[in-house]
PDB file of C-alpha atoms and ligand atoms in Angstrom:
ATOM      1  CA  MET A   1       2.314 -14.065  15.160  1.00 87.00           C
ATOM      2  CA  THR A   2       1.625 -15.776  11.820  1.00 91.00           C
ATOM      3  CA  GLY A   3      -1.568 -16.019   9.778  1.00 95.00           C
ATOM      4  CA  TRP A   4      -2.079 -12.363   8.902  1.00 98.00           C
ATOM      5  CA  THR A   5      -4.457 -11.326   6.154  1.00 98.00           C
ATOM      6  CA  VAL A   6      -3.206  -8.253   4.332  1.00 98.00           C
ATOM      7  CA  LEU A   7      -5.385  -6.072   2.115  1.00 98.00           C
ATOM      8  CA  ILE A   8      -3.628  -3.978  -0.515  1.00 98.00           C
ATOM      9  CA  PRO A   9      -5.797  -1.280  -2.103  1.00 98.00           C
ATOM     10  CA  VAL A  10      -4.865  -0.505  -5.696  1.00 98.00           C
ATOM     11  CA  LYS A  11      -6.977   2.016  -7.575  1.00 96.00           C
ATOM     12  CA  GLY A  12      -5.764   1.098 -11.077  1.00 92.00           C
ATOM     13  CA  GLY A  13      -7.082   2.690 -14.261  1.00 88.00           C
ATOM     14  CA  PRO A  14      -6.303   6.042 -15.854  1.00 88.00           C
ATOM     15  CA  HIS A  15      -6.774   8.116 -12.690  1.00 91.00           C
ATOM     16  CA  ALA A  16      -4.222   6.276 -10.543  1.00 95.00           C
ATOM     17  CA  LYS A  17      -1.346   8.307  -9.118  1.00 95.00           C
ATOM     18  CA  SER A  18      -2.661  11.566 -10.546  1.00 95.00           C
ATOM     19  CA  ARG A  19      -0.130  13.625  -8.580  1.00 96.00           C
ATOM     20  CA  LEU A  20       2.601  12.223 -10.806  1.00 96.00           C
ATOM     21  CA  PRO A  21       3.113  13.732 -14.250  1.00 95.00           C
ATOM     22  CA  GLU A  22       1.852  11.718 -17.230  1.00 95.00           C
ATOM     23  CA  VAL A  23       5.399  10.763 -18.030  1.00 93.00           C
ATOM     24  CA  VAL A  24       7.918  10.148 -15.255  1.00 92.00           C
ATOM     25  CA  ARG A  25      11.553   9.833 -16.306  1.00 88.00           C
ATOM     26  CA  GLY A  26      10.179   8.642 -19.647  1.00 85.00           C
ATOM     27  CA  ALA A  27       7.885   5.978 -18.141  1.00 91.00           C
ATOM     28  CA  SER A  28       4.135   6.416 -18.421  1.00 94.00           C
ATOM     29  CA  ARG A  29       2.312   7.208 -15.194  1.00 96.00           C
ATOM     30  CA  ALA A  30       0.077   4.155 -15.729  1.00 95.00           C
ATOM     31  CA  ALA A  31       3.051   1.801 -16.090  1.00 95.00           C
ATOM     32  CA  LEU A  32       4.694   3.301 -13.040  1.00 96.00           C
ATOM     33  CA  ALA A  33       1.515   3.065 -10.941  1.00 97.00           C
ATOM     34  CA  THR A  34       1.249  -0.623 -11.866  1.00 97.00           C
ATOM     35  CA  ALA A  35       4.882  -1.218 -10.964  1.00 97.00           C
ATOM     36  CA  LEU A  36       4.578   0.549  -7.590  1.00 98.00           C
ATOM     37  CA  ALA A  37       1.636  -1.681  -6.731  1.00 98.00           C
ATOM     38  CA  ALA A  38       3.359  -4.843  -7.993  1.00 97.00           C
ATOM     39  CA  ASP A  39       6.409  -4.168  -5.811  1.00 98.00           C
ATOM     40  CA  THR A  40       4.193  -3.627  -2.784  1.00 98.00           C
ATOM     41  CA  VAL A  41       2.363  -6.886  -3.466  1.00 98.00           C
ATOM     42  CA  ALA A  42       5.668  -8.752  -3.904  1.00 98.00           C
ATOM     43  CA  ALA A  43       6.955  -7.530  -0.537  1.00 98.00           C
ATOM     44  CA  VAL A  44       3.755  -8.546   1.253  1.00 98.00           C
ATOM     45  CA  VAL A  45       3.590 -11.931  -0.488  1.00 98.00           C
ATOM     46  CA  GLY A  46       7.173 -12.575   0.578  1.00 97.00           C
ATOM     47  CA  ALA A  47       6.529 -11.860   4.245  1.00 98.00           C
ATOM     48  CA  ALA A  48       6.749 -15.004   6.361  1.00 98.00           C
ATOM     49  CA  ASP A  49       3.871 -14.107   8.678  1.00 98.00           C
ATOM     50  CA  VAL A  50       1.353 -13.297   5.942  1.00 98.00           C
ATOM     51  CA  ALA A  51      -1.044 -16.112   5.058  1.00 97.00           C
ATOM     52  CA  ARG A  52      -3.453 -14.330   2.747  1.00 97.00           C
ATOM     53  CA  VAL A  53      -3.100 -11.328   0.450  1.00 98.00           C
ATOM     54  CA  ILE A  54      -6.110  -9.584  -1.081  1.00 98.00           C
ATOM     55  CA  VAL A  55      -5.762  -6.808  -3.641  1.00 98.00           C
ATOM     56  CA  VAL A  56      -8.776  -4.497  -3.373  1.00 98.00           C
ATOM     57  CA  THR A  57      -9.416  -2.511  -6.512  1.00 97.00           C
ATOM     58  CA  GLU A  58     -11.862  -0.230  -8.266  1.00 95.00           C
ATOM     59  CA  THR A  59     -10.746  -1.510 -11.650  1.00 95.00           C
ATOM     60  CA  PRO A  60     -12.359  -4.775 -12.821  1.00 93.00           C
ATOM     61  CA  GLY A  61      -9.671  -5.525 -15.410  1.00 91.00           C
ATOM     62  CA  LEU A  62      -6.727  -4.667 -13.175  1.00 93.00           C
ATOM     63  CA  GLU A  63      -3.650  -6.612 -14.296  1.00 90.00           C
ATOM     64  CA  LEU A  64      -0.651  -6.752 -12.006  1.00 93.00           C
ATOM     65  CA  PRO A  65       2.361  -9.012 -12.428  1.00 92.00           C
ATOM     66  CA  GLY A  66       3.037 -11.437  -9.574  1.00 89.00           C
ATOM     67  CA  MET A  67      -0.575 -12.154  -8.629  1.00 90.00           C
ATOM     68  CA  ASP A  68      -0.137 -15.937  -8.214  1.00 91.00           C
ATOM     69  CA  GLY A  69      -1.743 -16.880  -4.927  1.00 91.00           C
ATOM     70  CA  VAL A  70      -3.074 -13.361  -4.440  1.00 97.00           C
ATOM     71  CA  GLU A  71      -6.831 -12.851  -4.205  1.00 97.00           C
ATOM     72  CA  ARG A  72      -8.568  -9.942  -5.869  1.00 97.00           C
ATOM     73  CA  TRP A  73     -11.681  -8.062  -4.765  1.00 97.00           C
ATOM     74  CA  VAL A  74     -13.363  -5.632  -7.112  1.00 97.00           C
ATOM     75  CA  GLN A  75     -15.178  -3.211  -4.875  1.00 97.00           C
ATOM     76  CA  HIS A  76     -18.825  -2.270  -5.343  1.00 96.00           C
ATOM     77  CA  ALA A  77     -18.847   1.037  -3.490  1.00 94.00           C
ATOM     78  CA  GLU A  78     -16.660   3.973  -4.502  1.00 95.00           C
ATOM     79  CA  GLY A  79     -13.577   5.132  -2.648  1.00 96.00           C
ATOM     80  CA  LEU A  80     -10.622   3.787  -0.740  1.00 98.00           C
ATOM     81  CA  ASN A  81     -12.232   3.362   2.679  1.00 98.00           C
ATOM     82  CA  ALA A  82     -15.405   1.870   1.251  1.00 98.00           C
ATOM     83  CA  GLY A  83     -13.408  -0.706  -0.708  1.00 98.00           C
ATOM     84  CA  ILE A  84     -11.362  -1.729   2.325  1.00 98.00           C
ATOM     85  CA  SER A  85     -14.468  -1.940   4.508  1.00 97.00           C
ATOM     86  CA  GLU A  86     -16.240  -4.261   2.057  1.00 97.00           C
ATOM     87  CA  VAL A  87     -13.486  -6.837   2.499  1.00 97.00           C
ATOM     88  CA  ALA A  88     -12.601  -6.142   6.129  1.00 96.00           C
ATOM     89  CA  ARG A  89     -16.067  -6.963   7.378  1.00 94.00           C
ATOM     90  CA  MET A  90     -15.763 -10.496   5.971  1.00 94.00           C
ATOM     91  CA  LEU A  91     -12.473 -11.253   7.715  1.00 94.00           C
ATOM     92  CA  ILE A  92     -11.590 -12.709  11.069  1.00 91.00           C
ATOM     93  CA  GLY A  93      -8.191 -12.948  12.746  1.00 95.00           C
ATOM     94  CA  PRO A  94      -5.219 -10.620  12.452  1.00 98.00           C
ATOM     95  CA  CYS A  95      -5.611  -8.205   9.544  1.00 98.00           C
ATOM     96  CA  ALA A  96      -3.753  -5.267   8.081  1.00 98.00           C
ATOM     97  CA  VAL A  97      -3.998  -2.802   5.226  1.00 98.00           C
ATOM     98  CA  VAL A  98      -0.823  -1.878   3.346  1.00 98.00           C
ATOM     99  CA  LEU A  99      -1.240   0.892   0.790  1.00 98.00           C
ATOM    100  CA  GLY A 100      -0.131  -0.102  -2.688  1.00 98.00           C
ATOM    101  CA  ASP A 101       2.435   2.585  -3.416  1.00 98.00           C
ATOM    102  CA  LEU A 102       5.478   1.402  -1.461  1.00 98.00           C
ATOM    103  CA  PRO A 103       8.075   0.341  -4.065  1.00 98.00           C
ATOM    104  CA  ALA A 104      10.992   0.127  -1.609  1.00 98.00           C
ATOM    105  CA  LEU A 105       9.110  -2.157   0.804  1.00 98.00           C
ATOM    106  CA  ARG A 106      10.677  -5.550   1.561  1.00 98.00           C
ATOM    107  CA  PRO A 107       9.235  -8.649   3.252  1.00 98.00           C
ATOM    108  CA  ALA A 108      11.305  -8.041   6.404  1.00 98.00           C
ATOM    109  CA  ASP A 109       9.705  -4.585   6.824  1.00 98.00           C
ATOM    110  CA  VAL A 110       6.260  -6.182   6.644  1.00 98.00           C
ATOM    111  CA  ASP A 111       7.075  -8.928   9.144  1.00 98.00           C
ATOM    112  CA  GLU A 112       8.636  -6.454  11.542  1.00 98.00           C
ATOM    113  CA  ALA A 113       5.653  -4.102  11.359  1.00 98.00           C
ATOM    114  CA  LEU A 114       3.125  -6.915  11.841  1.00 98.00           C
ATOM    115  CA  ALA A 115       5.028  -8.199  14.882  1.00 98.00           C
ATOM    116  CA  ARG A 116       4.796  -4.725  16.360  1.00 98.00           C
ATOM    117  CA  VAL A 117       1.076  -4.535  15.610  1.00 98.00           C
ATOM    118  CA  ALA A 118       0.651  -7.827  17.453  1.00 97.00           C
ATOM    119  CA  LEU A 119       2.293  -6.306  20.554  1.00 98.00           C
ATOM    120  CA  ALA A 120       0.249  -3.107  20.345  1.00 98.00           C
ATOM    121  CA  ARG A 121      -2.924  -5.035  19.294  1.00 98.00           C
ATOM    122  CA  ARG A 122      -3.979  -2.156  16.979  1.00 98.00           C
ATOM    123  CA  ALA A 123      -1.428   0.094  15.346  1.00 98.00           C
ATOM    124  CA  VAL A 124      -0.851   2.611  12.577  1.00 98.00           C
ATOM    125  CA  PHE A 125       2.386   3.475  10.770  1.00 98.00           C
ATOM    126  CA  PRO A 126       2.897   6.916   9.178  1.00 98.00           C
ATOM    127  CA  ASP A 127       3.974   7.817   5.663  1.00 98.00           C
ATOM    128  CA  ALA A 128       7.098   9.849   4.926  1.00 96.00           C
ATOM    129  CA  ALA A 129       5.281  13.136   5.569  1.00 96.00           C
ATOM    130  CA  GLY A 130       4.215  11.868   8.982  1.00 97.00           C
ATOM    131  CA  THR A 131       0.570  12.744   8.339  1.00 98.00           C
ATOM    132  CA  GLY A 132      -0.692   9.847   6.224  1.00 98.00           C
ATOM    133  CA  THR A 133      -0.807   6.109   6.845  1.00 98.00           C
ATOM    134  CA  THR A 134       1.062   3.316   5.106  1.00 98.00           C
ATOM    135  CA  LEU A 135       0.044   0.354   7.279  1.00 98.00           C
ATOM    136  CA  LEU A 136      -2.943  -0.097   9.555  1.00 98.00           C
ATOM    137  CA  GLY A 137      -3.280  -3.316  11.512  1.00 98.00           C
ATOM    138  CA  ALA A 138      -5.441  -4.969  14.131  1.00 97.00           C
ATOM    139  CA  ILE A 139      -4.800  -8.255  15.850  1.00 97.00           C
ATOM    140  CA  ASP A 140      -8.528  -8.745  16.435  1.00 94.00           C
ATOM    141  CA  GLY A 141      -9.449  -8.214  12.773  1.00 91.00           C
ATOM    142  CA  ARG A 142     -11.302  -4.971  13.475  1.00 91.00           C
ATOM    143  CA  LEU A 143     -10.176  -2.576  10.775  1.00 95.00           C
ATOM    144  CA  LEU A 144     -11.738   0.871  10.868  1.00 95.00           C
ATOM    145  CA  PRO A 145     -10.225   2.500   7.773  1.00 98.00           C
ATOM    146  CA  ALA A 146     -10.068   6.290   7.804  1.00 98.00           C
ATOM    147  CA  PHE A 147      -7.553   6.774   4.994  1.00 98.00           C
ATOM    148  CA  GLY A 148      -7.097  10.036   3.139  1.00 98.00           C
ATOM    149  CA  GLN A 149      -5.302  13.271   3.950  1.00 97.00           C
ATOM    150  CA  GLY A 150      -4.337  13.415   7.636  1.00 98.00           C
ATOM    151  CA  SER A 151      -5.219   9.773   8.213  1.00 98.00           C
ATOM    152  CA  PHE A 152      -2.423   9.085  10.734  1.00 98.00           C
ATOM    153  CA  ALA A 153      -4.039  11.351  13.339  1.00 98.00           C
ATOM    154  CA  ARG A 154      -7.501  10.009  12.522  1.00 98.00           C
ATOM    155  CA  HIS A 155      -6.403   6.410  12.965  1.00 98.00           C
ATOM    156  CA  ARG A 156      -4.781   7.270  16.279  1.00 98.00           C
ATOM    157  CA  ALA A 157      -7.987   8.958  17.396  1.00 98.00           C
ATOM    158  CA  LEU A 158      -9.796   5.717  16.566  1.00 98.00           C
ATOM    159  CA  GLY A 159      -7.556   3.857  19.008  1.00 97.00           C
ATOM    160  CA  TYR A 160      -4.662   2.661  16.866  1.00 98.00           C
ATOM    161  CA  GLN A 161      -1.267   3.116  18.492  1.00 98.00           C
ATOM    162  CA  GLY A 162       1.028   5.285  16.358  1.00 98.00           C
ATOM    163  CA  LEU A 163       4.357   3.535  15.720  1.00 98.00           C
ATOM    164  CA  ASP A 164       7.468   4.621  13.810  1.00 95.00           C
ATOM    165  CA  ALA A 165       7.694   3.027  10.390  1.00 93.00           C
ATOM    166  CA  SER A 166      10.920   1.694   8.904  1.00 96.00           C
ATOM    167  CA  LEU A 167      12.241   3.990   6.170  1.00 97.00           C
ATOM    168  CA  ARG A 168      11.055   1.579   3.512  1.00 98.00           C
ATOM    169  CA  LEU A 169       7.589   1.231   4.997  1.00 98.00           C
ATOM    170  CA  SER A 170       7.177   4.985   5.160  1.00 98.00           C
ATOM    171  CA  ALA A 171       8.389   5.641   1.598  1.00 98.00           C
ATOM    172  CA  ASP A 172       5.076   6.050  -0.225  1.00 98.00           C
ATOM    173  CA  VAL A 173       5.206   7.516  -3.711  1.00 98.00           C
ATOM    174  CA  ASP A 174       2.783  10.313  -4.541  1.00 97.00           C
ATOM    175  CA  THR A 175       5.181  12.683  -6.303  1.00 96.00           C
ATOM    176  CA  GLU A 176       8.445  12.564  -8.239  1.00 95.00           C
ATOM    177  CA  ARG A 177      10.301  13.686  -5.134  1.00 96.00           C
ATOM    178  CA  ASP A 178       8.852  10.684  -3.290  1.00 97.00           C
ATOM    179  CA  LEU A 179      10.117   8.472  -6.100  1.00 96.00           C
ATOM    180  CA  ASP A 180      13.626   9.861  -5.532  1.00 95.00           C
ATOM    181  CA  ARG A 181      13.372   9.007  -1.838  1.00 97.00           C
ATOM    182  CA  ALA A 182      12.253   5.453  -2.574  1.00 97.00           C
ATOM    183  CA  HIS A 183      14.991   5.163  -5.195  1.00 96.00           C
ATOM    184  CA  SER A 184      17.633   6.080  -2.630  1.00 96.00           C
ATOM    185  CA  LEU A 185      16.354   3.249  -0.400  1.00 97.00           C
ATOM    186  CA  GLY A 186      16.323   0.719  -3.248  1.00 97.00           C
ATOM    187  CA  LEU A 187      13.352   0.233  -5.556  1.00 97.00           C
ATOM    188  CA  GLY A 188      11.693  -3.123  -6.112  1.00 97.00           C
ATOM    189  CA  ALA A 189      12.246  -5.035  -9.338  1.00 97.00           C
ATOM    190  CA  HIS A 190       8.975  -3.997 -11.017  1.00 97.00           C
ATOM    191  CA  THR A 191       9.621  -0.292 -10.551  1.00 97.00           C
ATOM    192  CA  VAL A 192      13.234  -0.672 -11.648  1.00 95.00           C
ATOM    193  CA  ALA A 193      12.014  -2.464 -14.786  1.00 95.00           C
ATOM    194  CA  ALA A 194       9.321   0.146 -15.509  1.00 94.00           C
ATOM    195  CA  LEU A 195      11.882   2.935 -15.366  1.00 93.00           C
ATOM    196  CA  ALA A 196      14.468   0.926 -17.325  1.00 87.00           C
ATOM    197  CA  ALA A 197      11.980   0.142 -20.084  1.00 75.00           C
ATOM    198  CA  VAL A 198      12.271   3.713 -21.261  1.00 61.00           C
ATOM    199  CA  PRO A 199      13.678   3.664 -24.805  1.00 60.00           C
ATOM    200  CA  VAL A 200      17.003   5.397 -25.232  1.00 56.00           C
ATOM    201  CA  VAL A 201      16.909   7.843 -28.141  1.00 59.00           C
ATOM    202  CA  SER A 202      20.266   8.095 -29.843  1.00 58.00           C
ATOM    203  CA  ALA A 203      21.485  11.463 -31.057  1.00 56.00           C
ATOM    204  CA  GLY A 204      22.826  10.039 -34.310  1.00 51.00           C
TER     205      GLY A 204
HETATM  206  N1  GTP B 301      -9.264  -0.007  -3.971  1.00 60.13           N
HETATM  207  C1  GTP B 301      -9.000   1.314  -4.016  1.00 60.13           C
HETATM  208  N2  GTP B 301      -7.736   1.739  -3.843  1.00 60.13           N
HETATM  209  C2  GTP B 301      -7.513   3.071  -3.868  1.00 60.13           C
HETATM  210  C3  GTP B 301      -8.534   4.010  -4.093  1.00 60.13           C
HETATM  211  N3  GTP B 301      -7.989   5.259  -4.042  1.00 60.13           N
HETATM  212  C4  GTP B 301      -6.662   5.087  -3.812  1.00 60.13           C
HETATM  213  N4  GTP B 301      -6.378   3.765  -3.714  1.00 60.13           N
HETATM  214  C5  GTP B 301      -5.074   3.152  -3.434  1.00 60.13           C
HETATM  215  O1  GTP B 301      -4.668   3.561  -2.137  1.00 60.13           O
HETATM  216  C6  GTP B 301      -3.279   3.844  -2.102  1.00 60.13           C
HETATM  217  C7  GTP B 301      -3.021   5.278  -1.627  1.00 60.13           C
HETATM  218  O2  GTP B 301      -3.786   6.164  -2.394  1.00 60.13           O
HETATM  219  P1  GTP B 301      -3.192   7.438  -3.119  1.00 60.13           P
HETATM  220  O3  GTP B 301      -1.764   7.623  -2.787  1.00 60.13           O
HETATM  221  O4  GTP B 301      -4.121   8.565  -2.887  1.00 60.13           O
HETATM  222  O5  GTP B 301      -3.243   6.912  -4.634  1.00 60.13           O
HETATM  223  P2  GTP B 301      -3.978   7.522  -5.877  1.00 60.13           P
HETATM  224  O6  GTP B 301      -5.398   7.866  -5.562  1.00 60.13           O
HETATM  225  O7  GTP B 301      -3.739   6.581  -6.999  1.00 60.13           O
HETATM  226  O8  GTP B 301      -3.087   8.828  -6.124  1.00 60.13           O
HETATM  227  P3  GTP B 301      -3.516  10.358  -6.338  1.00 60.13           P
HETATM  228  O9  GTP B 301      -4.345  10.402  -7.584  1.00 60.13           O
HETATM  229  O10 GTP B 301      -2.209  11.073  -6.469  1.00 60.13           O
HETATM  230  O11 GTP B 301      -4.290  10.743  -5.094  1.00 60.13           O
HETATM  231  C8  GTP B 301      -2.750   3.557  -3.495  1.00 60.13           C
HETATM  232  O12 GTP B 301      -2.260   2.229  -3.486  1.00 60.13           O
HETATM  233  C9  GTP B 301      -3.983   3.639  -4.366  1.00 60.13           C
HETATM  234  O13 GTP B 301      -3.899   2.810  -5.522  1.00 60.13           O
HETATM  235  C10 GTP B 301      -9.860   3.516  -4.279  1.00 60.13           C
HETATM  236  O14 GTP B 301     -10.810   4.262  -4.478  1.00 60.13           O
HETATM  237  N5  GTP B 301     -10.031   2.169  -4.221  1.00 60.13           N
HETATM  238  C1  PEP B 302      -4.610   7.669   1.389  1.00 60.13           C
HETATM  239  C2  PEP B 302      -3.501   8.037   1.998  1.00 60.13           C
HETATM  240  O1  PEP B 302      -2.373   8.283   1.292  1.00 60.13           O
HETATM  241  P1  PEP B 302      -2.025   9.497   0.346  1.00 60.13           P
HETATM  242  O2  PEP B 302      -1.604  10.622   1.218  1.00 60.13           O
HETATM  243  O3  PEP B 302      -0.914   8.877  -0.387  1.00 60.13           O
HETATM  244  O4  PEP B 302      -3.230   9.796  -0.481  1.00 60.13           O
HETATM  245  C3  PEP B 302      -3.360   8.091   3.462  1.00 60.13           C
HETATM  246  O5  PEP B 302      -2.241   8.415   3.922  1.00 60.13           O
HETATM  247  O6  PEP B 302      -4.314   7.813   4.178  1.00 60.13           O
END
């Protein structure tokens, strides 16, 4: 099925990705958080079955590279679920939410997951821990976001079928260890560049 609308929540600002240290492998947490989101957006934009991409953010001045053709919604209410709901209630047709911290995600993972949502009609894919959610989708456009700790079980209780995620779809980055996992799968170009931008200090 083509014509999906995909929402990508991106907190932005100084409090994003607070479980990472302020400096990760020499890169600032803020730069890394931006890169993680930009790689997620790039994968979704590249998916053949996605017609519309909307970044939902709390941060009015959010700047992400690669936003050509991507819509932006600055939420009024506070919090992840409130932000998603503001947009979701205006949409019709097949819709999904992909969390914005999946730097190993590729367009083929997105297309494959959306095709499986279409078969299930409403489905949820778990994060690497198996307890959170990385993608929530509904063919009928009815998104009932219940993100946050333990969201996989909550989404299932709301009627979404739990499906196995590809390794790259499950590889969310909350901690440095998560970054290692995503790295072993192959990071997207923005995250590679953010980590490579670290200046090398010579001993001499
Ligand atoms: N629009 C929006 N996105 C959010 C909000 N909170 C989290 N997100 C995004 O949702 C995704 C998953 O959230 P988390 O992994 O908890 O991200 P986070 O809040 O930046 O990280 P922590 O501070 O470590 O909890 C990430 O892409 C976040 O940027 C919010 O209040 N509004
Ligand atoms: C918000 C979620 O992710 P995280 O565990 O990364 O905060 C979630 O899984 O619903």
